[in-house]
PDB file of C-alpha atoms and ligand atoms in Angstrom:
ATOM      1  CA  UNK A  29     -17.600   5.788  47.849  1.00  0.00           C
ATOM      2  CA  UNK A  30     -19.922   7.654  45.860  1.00  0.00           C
ATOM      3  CA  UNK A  31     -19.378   8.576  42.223  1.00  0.00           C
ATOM      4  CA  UNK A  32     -22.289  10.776  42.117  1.00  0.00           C
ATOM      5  CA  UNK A  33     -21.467  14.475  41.435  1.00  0.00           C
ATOM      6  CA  UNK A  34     -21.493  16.979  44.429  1.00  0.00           C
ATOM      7  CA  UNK A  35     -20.963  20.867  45.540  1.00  0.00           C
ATOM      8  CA  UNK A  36     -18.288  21.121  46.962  1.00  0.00           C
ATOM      9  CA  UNK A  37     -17.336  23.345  49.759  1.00  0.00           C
ATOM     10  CA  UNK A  38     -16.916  26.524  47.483  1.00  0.00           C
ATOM     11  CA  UNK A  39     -20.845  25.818  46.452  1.00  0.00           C
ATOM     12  CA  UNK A  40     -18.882  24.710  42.700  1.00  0.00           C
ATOM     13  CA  UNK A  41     -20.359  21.056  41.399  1.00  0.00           C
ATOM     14  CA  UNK A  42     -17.494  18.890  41.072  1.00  0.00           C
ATOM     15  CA  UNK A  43     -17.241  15.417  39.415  1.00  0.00           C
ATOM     16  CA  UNK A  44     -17.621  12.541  41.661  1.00  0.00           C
ATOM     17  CA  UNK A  45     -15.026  10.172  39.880  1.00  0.00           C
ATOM     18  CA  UNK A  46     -12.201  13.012  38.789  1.00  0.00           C
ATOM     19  CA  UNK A  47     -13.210  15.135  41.878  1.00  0.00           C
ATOM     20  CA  UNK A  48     -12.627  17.924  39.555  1.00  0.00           C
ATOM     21  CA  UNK A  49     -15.013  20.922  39.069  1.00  0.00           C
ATOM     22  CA  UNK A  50     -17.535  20.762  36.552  1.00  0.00           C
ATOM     23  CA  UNK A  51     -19.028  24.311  36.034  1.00  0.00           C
ATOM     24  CA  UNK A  52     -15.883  26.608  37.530  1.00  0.00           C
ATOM     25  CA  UNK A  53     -15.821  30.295  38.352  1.00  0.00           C
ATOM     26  CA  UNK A  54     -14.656  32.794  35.235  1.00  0.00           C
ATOM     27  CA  UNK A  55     -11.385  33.790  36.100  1.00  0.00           C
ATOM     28  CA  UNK A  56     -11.262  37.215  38.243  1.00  0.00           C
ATOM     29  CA  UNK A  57     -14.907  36.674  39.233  1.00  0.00           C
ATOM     30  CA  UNK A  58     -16.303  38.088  36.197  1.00  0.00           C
ATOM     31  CA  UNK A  59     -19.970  37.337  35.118  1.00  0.00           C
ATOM     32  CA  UNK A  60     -20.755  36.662  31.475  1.00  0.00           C
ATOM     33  CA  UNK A  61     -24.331  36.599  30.519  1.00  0.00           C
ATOM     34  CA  UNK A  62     -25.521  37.004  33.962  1.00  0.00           C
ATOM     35  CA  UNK A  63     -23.147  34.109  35.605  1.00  0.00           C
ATOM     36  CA  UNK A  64     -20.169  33.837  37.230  1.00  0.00           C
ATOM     37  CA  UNK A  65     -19.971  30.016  36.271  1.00  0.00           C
ATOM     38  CA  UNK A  66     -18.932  28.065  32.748  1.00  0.00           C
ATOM     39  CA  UNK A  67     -19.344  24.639  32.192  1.00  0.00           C
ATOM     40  CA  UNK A  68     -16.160  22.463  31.623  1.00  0.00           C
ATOM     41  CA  UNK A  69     -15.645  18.982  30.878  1.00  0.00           C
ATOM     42  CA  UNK A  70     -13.718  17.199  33.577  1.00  0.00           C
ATOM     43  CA  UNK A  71     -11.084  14.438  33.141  1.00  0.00           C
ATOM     44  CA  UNK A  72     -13.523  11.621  32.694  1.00  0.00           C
ATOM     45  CA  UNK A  73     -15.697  13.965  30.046  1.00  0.00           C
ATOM     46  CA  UNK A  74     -12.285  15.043  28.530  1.00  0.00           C
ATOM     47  CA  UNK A  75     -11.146  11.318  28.287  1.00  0.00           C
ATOM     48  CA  UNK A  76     -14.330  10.341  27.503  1.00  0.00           C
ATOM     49  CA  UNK A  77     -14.464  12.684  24.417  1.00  0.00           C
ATOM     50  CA  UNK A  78     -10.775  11.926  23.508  1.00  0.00           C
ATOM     51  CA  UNK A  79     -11.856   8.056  22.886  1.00  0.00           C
ATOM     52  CA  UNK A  80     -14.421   8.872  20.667  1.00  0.00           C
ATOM     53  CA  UNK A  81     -12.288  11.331  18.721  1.00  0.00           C
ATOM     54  CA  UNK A  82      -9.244   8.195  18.231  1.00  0.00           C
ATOM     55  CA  UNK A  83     -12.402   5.526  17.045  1.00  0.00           C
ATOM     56  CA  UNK A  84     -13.294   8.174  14.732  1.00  0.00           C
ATOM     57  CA  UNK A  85      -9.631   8.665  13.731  1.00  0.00           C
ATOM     58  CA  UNK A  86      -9.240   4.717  12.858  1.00  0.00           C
ATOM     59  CA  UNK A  87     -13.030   4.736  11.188  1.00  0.00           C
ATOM     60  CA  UNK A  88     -12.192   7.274   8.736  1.00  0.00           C
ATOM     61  CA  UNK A  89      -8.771   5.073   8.229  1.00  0.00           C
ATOM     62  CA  UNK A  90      -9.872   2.240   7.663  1.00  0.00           C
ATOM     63  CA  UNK A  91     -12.345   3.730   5.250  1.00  0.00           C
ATOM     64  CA  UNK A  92      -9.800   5.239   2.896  1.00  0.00           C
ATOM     65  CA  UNK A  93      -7.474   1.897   3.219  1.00  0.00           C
ATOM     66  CA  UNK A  94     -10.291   0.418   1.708  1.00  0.00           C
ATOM     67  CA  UNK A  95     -11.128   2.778  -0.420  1.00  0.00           C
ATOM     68  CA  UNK A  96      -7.350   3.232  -1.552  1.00  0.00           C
ATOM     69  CA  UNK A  97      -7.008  -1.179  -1.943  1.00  0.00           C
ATOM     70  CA  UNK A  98     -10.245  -1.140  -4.392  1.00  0.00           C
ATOM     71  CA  UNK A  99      -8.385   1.569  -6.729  1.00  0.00           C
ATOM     72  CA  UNK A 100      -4.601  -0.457  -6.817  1.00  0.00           C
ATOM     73  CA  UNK A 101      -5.706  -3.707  -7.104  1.00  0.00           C
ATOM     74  CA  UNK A 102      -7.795  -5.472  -9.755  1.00  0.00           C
ATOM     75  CA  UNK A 103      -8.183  -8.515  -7.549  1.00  0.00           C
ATOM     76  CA  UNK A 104      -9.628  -8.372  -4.256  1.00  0.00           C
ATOM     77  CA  UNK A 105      -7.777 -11.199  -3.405  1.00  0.00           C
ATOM     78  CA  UNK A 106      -4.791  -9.105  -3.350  1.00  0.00           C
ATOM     79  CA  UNK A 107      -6.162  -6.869  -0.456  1.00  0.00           C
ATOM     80  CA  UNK A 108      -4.743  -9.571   1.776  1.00  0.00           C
ATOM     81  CA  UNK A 109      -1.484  -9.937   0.495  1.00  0.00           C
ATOM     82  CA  UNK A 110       0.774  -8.693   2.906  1.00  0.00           C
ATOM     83  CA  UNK A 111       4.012  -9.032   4.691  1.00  0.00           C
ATOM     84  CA  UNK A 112       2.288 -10.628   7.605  1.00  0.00           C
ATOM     85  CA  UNK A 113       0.252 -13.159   6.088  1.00  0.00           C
ATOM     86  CA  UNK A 114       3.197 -14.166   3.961  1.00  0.00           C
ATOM     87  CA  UNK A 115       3.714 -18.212   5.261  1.00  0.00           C
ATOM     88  CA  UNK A 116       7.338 -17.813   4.607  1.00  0.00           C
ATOM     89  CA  UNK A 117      10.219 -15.337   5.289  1.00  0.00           C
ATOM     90  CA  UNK A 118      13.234 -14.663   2.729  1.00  0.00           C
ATOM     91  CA  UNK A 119      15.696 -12.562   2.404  1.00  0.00           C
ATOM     92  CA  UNK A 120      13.784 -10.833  -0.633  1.00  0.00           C
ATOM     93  CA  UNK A 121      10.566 -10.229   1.442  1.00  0.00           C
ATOM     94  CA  UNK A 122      12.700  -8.284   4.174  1.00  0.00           C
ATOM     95  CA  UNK A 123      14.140  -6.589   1.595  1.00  0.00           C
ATOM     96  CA  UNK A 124      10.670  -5.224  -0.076  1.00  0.00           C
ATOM     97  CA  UNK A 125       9.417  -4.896   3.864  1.00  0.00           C
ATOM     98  CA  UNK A 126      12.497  -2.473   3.975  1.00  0.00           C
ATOM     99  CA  UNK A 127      11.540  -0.746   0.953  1.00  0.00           C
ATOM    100  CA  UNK A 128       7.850  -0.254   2.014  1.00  0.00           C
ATOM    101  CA  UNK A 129       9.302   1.132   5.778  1.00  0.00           C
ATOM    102  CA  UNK A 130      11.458   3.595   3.824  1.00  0.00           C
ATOM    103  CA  UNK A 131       9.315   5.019   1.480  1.00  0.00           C
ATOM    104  CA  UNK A 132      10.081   8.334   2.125  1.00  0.00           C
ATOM    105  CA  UNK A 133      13.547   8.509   1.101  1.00  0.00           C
ATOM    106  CA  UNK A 134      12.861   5.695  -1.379  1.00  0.00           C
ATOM    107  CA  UNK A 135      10.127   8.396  -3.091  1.00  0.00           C
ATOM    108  CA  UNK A 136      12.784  11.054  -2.621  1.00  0.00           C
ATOM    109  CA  UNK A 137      15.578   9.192  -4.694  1.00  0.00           C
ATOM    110  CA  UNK A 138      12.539   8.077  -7.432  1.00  0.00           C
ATOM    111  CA  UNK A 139      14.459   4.513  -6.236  1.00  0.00           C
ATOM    112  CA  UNK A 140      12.370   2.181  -8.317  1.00  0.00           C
ATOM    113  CA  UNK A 141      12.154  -2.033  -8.209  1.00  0.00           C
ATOM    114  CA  UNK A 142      12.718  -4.714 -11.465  1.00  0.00           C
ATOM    115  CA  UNK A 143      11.972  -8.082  -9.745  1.00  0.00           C
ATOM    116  CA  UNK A 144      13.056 -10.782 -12.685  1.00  0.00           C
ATOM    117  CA  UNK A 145      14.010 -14.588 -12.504  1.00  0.00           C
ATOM    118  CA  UNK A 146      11.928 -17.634 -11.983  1.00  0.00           C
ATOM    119  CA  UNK A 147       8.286 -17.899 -12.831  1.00  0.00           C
ATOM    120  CA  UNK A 148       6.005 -18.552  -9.132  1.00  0.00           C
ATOM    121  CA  UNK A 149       8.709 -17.333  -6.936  1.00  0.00           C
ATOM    122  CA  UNK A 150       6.578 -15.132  -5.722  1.00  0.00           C
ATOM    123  CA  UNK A 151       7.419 -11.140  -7.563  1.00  0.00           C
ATOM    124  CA  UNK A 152       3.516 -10.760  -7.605  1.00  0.00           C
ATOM    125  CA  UNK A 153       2.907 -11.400  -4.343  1.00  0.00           C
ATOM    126  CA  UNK A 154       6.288  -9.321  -2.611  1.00  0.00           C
ATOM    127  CA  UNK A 155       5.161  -6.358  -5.112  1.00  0.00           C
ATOM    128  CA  UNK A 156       1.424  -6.550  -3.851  1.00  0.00           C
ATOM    129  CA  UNK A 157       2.459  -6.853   0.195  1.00  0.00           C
ATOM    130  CA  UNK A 158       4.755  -3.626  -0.791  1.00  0.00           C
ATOM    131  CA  UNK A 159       1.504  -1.690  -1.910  1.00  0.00           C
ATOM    132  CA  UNK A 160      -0.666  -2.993   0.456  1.00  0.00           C
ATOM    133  CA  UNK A 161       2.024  -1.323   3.519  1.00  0.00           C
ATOM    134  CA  UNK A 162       1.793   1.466   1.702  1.00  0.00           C
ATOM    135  CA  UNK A 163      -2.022   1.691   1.727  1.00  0.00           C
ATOM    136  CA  UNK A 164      -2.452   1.307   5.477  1.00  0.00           C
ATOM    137  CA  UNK A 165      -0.078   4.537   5.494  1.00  0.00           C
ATOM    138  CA  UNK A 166      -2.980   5.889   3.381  1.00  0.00           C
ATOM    139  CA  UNK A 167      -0.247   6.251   0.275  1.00  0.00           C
ATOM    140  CA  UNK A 168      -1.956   5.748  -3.037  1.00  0.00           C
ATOM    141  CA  UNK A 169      -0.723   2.789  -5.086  1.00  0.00           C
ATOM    142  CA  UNK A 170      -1.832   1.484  -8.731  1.00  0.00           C
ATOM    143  CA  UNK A 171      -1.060  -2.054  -9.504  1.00  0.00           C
ATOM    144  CA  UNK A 172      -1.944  -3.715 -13.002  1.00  0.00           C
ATOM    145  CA  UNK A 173      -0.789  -6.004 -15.901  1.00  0.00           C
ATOM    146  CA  UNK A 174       0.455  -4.507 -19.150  1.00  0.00           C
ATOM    147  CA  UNK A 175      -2.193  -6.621 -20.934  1.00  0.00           C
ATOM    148  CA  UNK A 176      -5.209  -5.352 -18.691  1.00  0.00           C
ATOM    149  CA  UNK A 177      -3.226  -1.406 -19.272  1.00  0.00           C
ATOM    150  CA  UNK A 178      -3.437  -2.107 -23.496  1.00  0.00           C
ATOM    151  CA  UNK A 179      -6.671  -3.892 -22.988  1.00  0.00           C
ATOM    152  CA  UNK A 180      -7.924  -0.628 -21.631  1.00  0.00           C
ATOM    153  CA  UNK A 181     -11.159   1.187 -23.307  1.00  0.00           C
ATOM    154  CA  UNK A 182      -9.494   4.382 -24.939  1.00  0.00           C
ATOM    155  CA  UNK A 183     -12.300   6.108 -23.876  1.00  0.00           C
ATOM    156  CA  UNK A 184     -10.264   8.522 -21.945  1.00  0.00           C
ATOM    157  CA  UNK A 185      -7.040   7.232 -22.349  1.00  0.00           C
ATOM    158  CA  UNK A 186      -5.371  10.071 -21.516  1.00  0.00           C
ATOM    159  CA  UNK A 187      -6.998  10.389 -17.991  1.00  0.00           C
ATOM    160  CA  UNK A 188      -5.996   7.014 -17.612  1.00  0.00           C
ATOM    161  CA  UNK A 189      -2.295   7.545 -18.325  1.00  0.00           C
ATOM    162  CA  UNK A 190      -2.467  10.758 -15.899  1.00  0.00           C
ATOM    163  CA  UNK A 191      -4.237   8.428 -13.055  1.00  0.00           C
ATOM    164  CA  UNK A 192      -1.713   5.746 -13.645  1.00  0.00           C
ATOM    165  CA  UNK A 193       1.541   8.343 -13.806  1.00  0.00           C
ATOM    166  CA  UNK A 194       0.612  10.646 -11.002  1.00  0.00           C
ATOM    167  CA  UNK A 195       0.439   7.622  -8.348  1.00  0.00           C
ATOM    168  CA  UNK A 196       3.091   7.848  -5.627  1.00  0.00           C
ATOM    169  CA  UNK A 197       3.651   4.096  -6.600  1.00  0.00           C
ATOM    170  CA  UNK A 198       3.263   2.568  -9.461  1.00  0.00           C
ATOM    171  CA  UNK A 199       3.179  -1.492  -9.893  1.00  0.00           C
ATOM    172  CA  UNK A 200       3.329  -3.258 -13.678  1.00  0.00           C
ATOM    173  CA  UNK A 201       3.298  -6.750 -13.173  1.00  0.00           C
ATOM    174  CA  UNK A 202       4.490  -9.369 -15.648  1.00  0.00           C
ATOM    175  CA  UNK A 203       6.133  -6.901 -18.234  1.00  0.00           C
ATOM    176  CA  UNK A 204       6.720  -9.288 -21.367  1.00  0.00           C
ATOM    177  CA  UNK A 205       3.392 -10.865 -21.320  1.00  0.00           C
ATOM    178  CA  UNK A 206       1.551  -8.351 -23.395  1.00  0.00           C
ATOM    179  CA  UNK A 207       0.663  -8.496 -26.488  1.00  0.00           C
ATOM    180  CA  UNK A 208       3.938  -8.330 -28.842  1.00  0.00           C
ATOM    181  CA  UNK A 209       2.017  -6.170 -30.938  1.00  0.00           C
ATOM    182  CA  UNK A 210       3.153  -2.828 -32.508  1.00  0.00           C
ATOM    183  CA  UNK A 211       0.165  -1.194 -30.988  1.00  0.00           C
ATOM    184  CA  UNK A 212       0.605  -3.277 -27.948  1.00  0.00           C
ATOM    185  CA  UNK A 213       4.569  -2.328 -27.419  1.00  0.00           C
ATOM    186  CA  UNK A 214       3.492   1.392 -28.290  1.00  0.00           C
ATOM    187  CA  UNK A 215       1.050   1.556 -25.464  1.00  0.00           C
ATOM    188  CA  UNK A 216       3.730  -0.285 -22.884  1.00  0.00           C
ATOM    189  CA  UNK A 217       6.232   2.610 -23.702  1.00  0.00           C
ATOM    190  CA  UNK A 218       3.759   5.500 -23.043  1.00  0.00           C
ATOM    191  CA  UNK A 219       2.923   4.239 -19.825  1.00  0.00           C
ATOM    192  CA  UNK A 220       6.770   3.384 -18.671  1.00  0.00           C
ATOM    193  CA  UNK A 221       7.550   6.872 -20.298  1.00  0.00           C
ATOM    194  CA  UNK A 222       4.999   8.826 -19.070  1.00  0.00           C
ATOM    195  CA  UNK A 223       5.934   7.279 -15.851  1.00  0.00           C
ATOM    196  CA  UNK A 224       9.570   8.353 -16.257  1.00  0.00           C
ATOM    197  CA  UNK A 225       8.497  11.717 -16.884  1.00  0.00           C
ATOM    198  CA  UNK A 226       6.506  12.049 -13.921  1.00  0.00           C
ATOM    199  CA  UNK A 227       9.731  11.152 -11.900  1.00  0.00           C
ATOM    200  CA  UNK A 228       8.414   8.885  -9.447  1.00  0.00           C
ATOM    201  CA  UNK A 229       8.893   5.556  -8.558  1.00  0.00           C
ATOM    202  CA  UNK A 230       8.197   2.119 -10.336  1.00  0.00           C
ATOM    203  CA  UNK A 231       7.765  -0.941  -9.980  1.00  0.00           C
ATOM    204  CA  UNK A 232       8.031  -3.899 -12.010  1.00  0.00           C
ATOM    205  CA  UNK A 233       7.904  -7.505 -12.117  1.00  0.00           C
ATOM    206  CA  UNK A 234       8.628  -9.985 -15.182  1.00  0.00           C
ATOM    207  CA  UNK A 235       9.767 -13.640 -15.629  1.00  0.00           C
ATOM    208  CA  UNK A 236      11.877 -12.142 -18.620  1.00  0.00           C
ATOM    209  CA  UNK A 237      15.762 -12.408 -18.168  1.00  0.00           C
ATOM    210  CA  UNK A 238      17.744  -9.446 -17.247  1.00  0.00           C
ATOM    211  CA  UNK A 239      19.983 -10.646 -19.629  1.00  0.00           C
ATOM    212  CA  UNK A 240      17.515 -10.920 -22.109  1.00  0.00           C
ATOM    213  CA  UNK A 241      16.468  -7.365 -21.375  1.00  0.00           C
ATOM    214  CA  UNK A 242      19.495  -5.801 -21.946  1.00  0.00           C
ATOM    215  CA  UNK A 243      20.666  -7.403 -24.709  1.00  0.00           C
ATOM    216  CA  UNK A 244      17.057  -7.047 -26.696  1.00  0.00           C
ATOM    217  CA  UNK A 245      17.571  -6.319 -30.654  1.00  0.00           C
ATOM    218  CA  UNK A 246      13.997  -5.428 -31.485  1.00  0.00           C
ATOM    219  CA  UNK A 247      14.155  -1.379 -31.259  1.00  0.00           C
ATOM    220  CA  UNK A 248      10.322  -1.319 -30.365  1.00  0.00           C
ATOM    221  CA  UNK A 249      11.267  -3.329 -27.059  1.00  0.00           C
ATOM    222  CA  UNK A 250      14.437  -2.313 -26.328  1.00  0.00           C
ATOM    223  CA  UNK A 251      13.239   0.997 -26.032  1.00  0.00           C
ATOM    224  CA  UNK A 252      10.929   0.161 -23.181  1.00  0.00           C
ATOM    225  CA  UNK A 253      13.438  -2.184 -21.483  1.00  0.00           C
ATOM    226  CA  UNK A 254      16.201   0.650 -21.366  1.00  0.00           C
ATOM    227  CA  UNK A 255      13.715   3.198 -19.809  1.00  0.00           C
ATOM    228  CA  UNK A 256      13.079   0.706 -17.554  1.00  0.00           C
ATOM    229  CA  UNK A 257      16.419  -0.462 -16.656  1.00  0.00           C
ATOM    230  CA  UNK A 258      17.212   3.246 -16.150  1.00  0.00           C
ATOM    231  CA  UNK A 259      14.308   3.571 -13.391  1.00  0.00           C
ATOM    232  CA  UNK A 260      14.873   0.671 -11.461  1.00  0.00           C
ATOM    233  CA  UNK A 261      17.098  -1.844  -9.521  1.00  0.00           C
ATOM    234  CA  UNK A 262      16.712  -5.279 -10.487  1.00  0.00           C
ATOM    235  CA  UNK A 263      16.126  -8.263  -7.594  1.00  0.00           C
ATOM    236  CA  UNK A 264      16.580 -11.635  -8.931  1.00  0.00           C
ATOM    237  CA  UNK A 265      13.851 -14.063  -7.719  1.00  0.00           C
ATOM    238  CA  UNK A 266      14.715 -17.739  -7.963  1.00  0.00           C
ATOM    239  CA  UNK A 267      14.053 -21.317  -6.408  1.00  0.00           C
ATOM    240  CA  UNK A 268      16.916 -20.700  -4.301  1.00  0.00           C
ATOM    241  CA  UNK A 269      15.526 -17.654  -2.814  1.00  0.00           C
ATOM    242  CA  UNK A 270      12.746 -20.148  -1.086  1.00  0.00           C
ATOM    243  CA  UNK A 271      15.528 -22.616   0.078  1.00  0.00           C
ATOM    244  CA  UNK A 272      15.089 -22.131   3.845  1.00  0.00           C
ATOM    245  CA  UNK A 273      11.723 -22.522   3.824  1.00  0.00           C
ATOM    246  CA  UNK A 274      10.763 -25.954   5.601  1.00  0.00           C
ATOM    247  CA  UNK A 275       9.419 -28.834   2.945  1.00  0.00           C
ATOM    248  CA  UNK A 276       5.617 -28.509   4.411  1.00  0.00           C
ATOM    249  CA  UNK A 277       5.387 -25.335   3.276  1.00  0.00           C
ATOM    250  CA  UNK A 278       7.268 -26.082   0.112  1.00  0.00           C
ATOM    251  CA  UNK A 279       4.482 -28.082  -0.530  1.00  0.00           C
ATOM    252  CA  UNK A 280       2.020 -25.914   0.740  1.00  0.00           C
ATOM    253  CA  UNK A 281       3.894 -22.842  -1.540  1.00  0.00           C
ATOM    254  CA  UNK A 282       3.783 -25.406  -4.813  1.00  0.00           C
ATOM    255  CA  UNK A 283       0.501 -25.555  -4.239  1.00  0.00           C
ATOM    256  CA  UNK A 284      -0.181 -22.408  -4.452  1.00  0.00           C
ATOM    257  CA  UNK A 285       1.605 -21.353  -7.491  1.00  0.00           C
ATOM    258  CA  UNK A 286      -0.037 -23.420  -9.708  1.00  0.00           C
ATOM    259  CA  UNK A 287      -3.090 -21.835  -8.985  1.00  0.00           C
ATOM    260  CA  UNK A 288      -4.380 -18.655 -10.274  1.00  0.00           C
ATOM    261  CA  UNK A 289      -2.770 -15.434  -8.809  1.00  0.00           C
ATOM    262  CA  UNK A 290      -6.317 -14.345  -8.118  1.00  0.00           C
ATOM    263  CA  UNK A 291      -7.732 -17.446  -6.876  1.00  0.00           C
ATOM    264  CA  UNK A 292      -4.558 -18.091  -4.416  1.00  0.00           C
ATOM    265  CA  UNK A 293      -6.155 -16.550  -1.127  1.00  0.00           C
ATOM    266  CA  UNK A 294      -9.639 -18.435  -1.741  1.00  0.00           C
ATOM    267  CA  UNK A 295      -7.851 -21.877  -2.327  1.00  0.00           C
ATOM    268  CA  UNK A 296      -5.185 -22.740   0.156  1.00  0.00           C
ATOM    269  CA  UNK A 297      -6.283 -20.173   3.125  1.00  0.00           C
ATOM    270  CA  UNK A 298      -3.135 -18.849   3.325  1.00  0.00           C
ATOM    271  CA  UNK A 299      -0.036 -16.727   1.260  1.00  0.00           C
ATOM    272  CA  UNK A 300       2.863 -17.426  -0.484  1.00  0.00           C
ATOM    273  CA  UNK A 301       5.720 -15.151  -0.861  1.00  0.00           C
TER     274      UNK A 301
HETATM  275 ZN1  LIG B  11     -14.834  13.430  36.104  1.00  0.00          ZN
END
C-alpha cells in the first residue's frame, strides 16, 4: 500500500499513513483569506511533533541536573553517588532512599537528618545519594564541609550564608572536624543558625558521639550541637550496619574507605554505601 498522500473523494488531501485529512474544510464552509481550507497536522505530524517536544523536555532536564550537581557538590566524584550505584543495600540506605522519595512531607515537617557513629560507614556517601535523588527531581541541594564553609573567602559572606540557608536541602558533612577555633566555632553556629532560622531542613553527618554531643561542656560547642540536635533525628552508622553485606564486597567496601572520599569513584569503579 501506498503511504504517499492523496485527495480523497471530497477533493480534501489526506495523509497516506493516518488516512486523516491534512488541509480540512473551516467549519460551516466559511472562507478565510480567500480559502475554504486550513492546514492541520495529522496523527503522524501530531506524534511526530509530540516526540520532539518530550526530547526537548529531558534535554532541558538533564541540563539543569547538571547544572544543579556542579552547585551541591564540591567533588565531581560525588555526581555519581547514588542509591543505584551503591554495591551494597542496608537498612540505613533504604531508610535515606525513603527520605529522598518523601521529600515533600519531609520539607513540610523541616524533618532534618544527624547521621553519627563509626568513621567509613558510609554517612558521606548515604547523605550524597540523598541529594543527588533530589537533583534529578530538579530540587536544589548544597553539600559542603564545615572546614571548606570557614575556609570560605569573606568576600561576600553574607551572600554566601543566604545561598547556603535558602537551599531546600542543606548537607554539612563531618561536623567536628573544623577548626576548634573561636572564629572557627563562631562561623559553624551562623551557618547551623541561620539555617534554623530559615526553617528548612538539614542535614548532617559527623563521626562525633551522640553522646558526646549532648553532654558537651564547652558553651561555644554546645551551642551548635543543641541547635542541631533540635533540627534533626539522629541515625547511628556502625560496622554492624554493613553486616549482611557478603565478604567480597567487604573487601571491596574496605577498600574503598581508606581512600579519599573524592578519589573513591576514580579508584575502585564502583560505590560504597
Ligand atoms: Zn498522518
Amino acid at each position: 500500500m501506498s503511504e504517499e498522500n492523496y485527495i480523497g473523494e471530497n477533493g480534501l488531501l489526506y495523509c497516506g499513513v493516518c488516512h486523516e485529512p491534512k488541509e480540512p474544510r473551516w467549519e460551516n464552509g466559511e472562507a478565510i483569506f480567500g480559502s475554504n481550507r486550513h492546514p492541520c497536522p495529522c496523527r503522524c505530524e501530531r506524534e511526530r511533533q509530540a516526540k520532539l517536544d518530550q526530547e526537548l523536555r529531558e534535554i532541558n532536564h538533564r541540563l539543569r541536573v547538571a547544572e544543579l550537581r556542579r552547585s551541591c557538590f564540591a567533588y565531581p566524584a560525588m555526581y555519581g553517588w547514588s542509591f543505584a550505584n551503591a554495591s551494597i543495600q542496608t537498612e540505613r540506605l533504604e531508610q535515606c532512599r525513603r527520605y529522598a522519595e518523601n521529600w515533600s512531607t519531609v520539607s513540610n515537617q523541616n524533618a532534618g537528618l544527624l547521621f553519627w557513629g563509626d568513621v567509613g560507614t558510609g554517612k558521606t556517601y548515604l547523605a550524597a545519594c540523598i541529594a543527588n535523588a533530589l537533583i534529578e527531581q530538579e530540587i536544589p541541594v548544597r553539600m559542603t564541609n564545615l572546614a571548606a564553609v570557614i575556609n570560605h573567602g569573606f568576600e561576600d559572606w553574607e551572600a554566601y550564608i543566604h545561598r547556603l540557608c535558602s537551599c531546600p536541602l542543606l548537607i554539612l558533612d563531618d561536623l567536628g572536624m573544623e577548626r576548634d577555633t573561636k572564629f572557627g566555632l563562631e562561623t559553624v553556629y551562623d551557618v547551623i543558625d541561620g539555617r534554623y532560622l530559615s526553617g528548612k531542613p538539614l542535614i548532617v553527618t559527623t563521626n562525633l558521639m551522640l553522646r558526646e554531643m549532648q553532654k558537651e561542656t564547652d558553651l561555644d560547642k554546645r551551642r551548635i550541637y543543641d541547635r542541631v540536635l533540635t533540627m534533626t533525628t539522629p541515625l547511628f552508622f556502625g560496622r554492624e550496619n554493613l553486616r549482611n553485606a557478603g565478604k567480597k564486597e567487604k573487601l571491596a567496601l574496605m577498600k574503598t574507605l581508606i581512600a579519599e572520599p573524592e578519589r573513591r569513584d576514580y579508584e575502585n569503579g564502583h560505590h560504597l554505601v
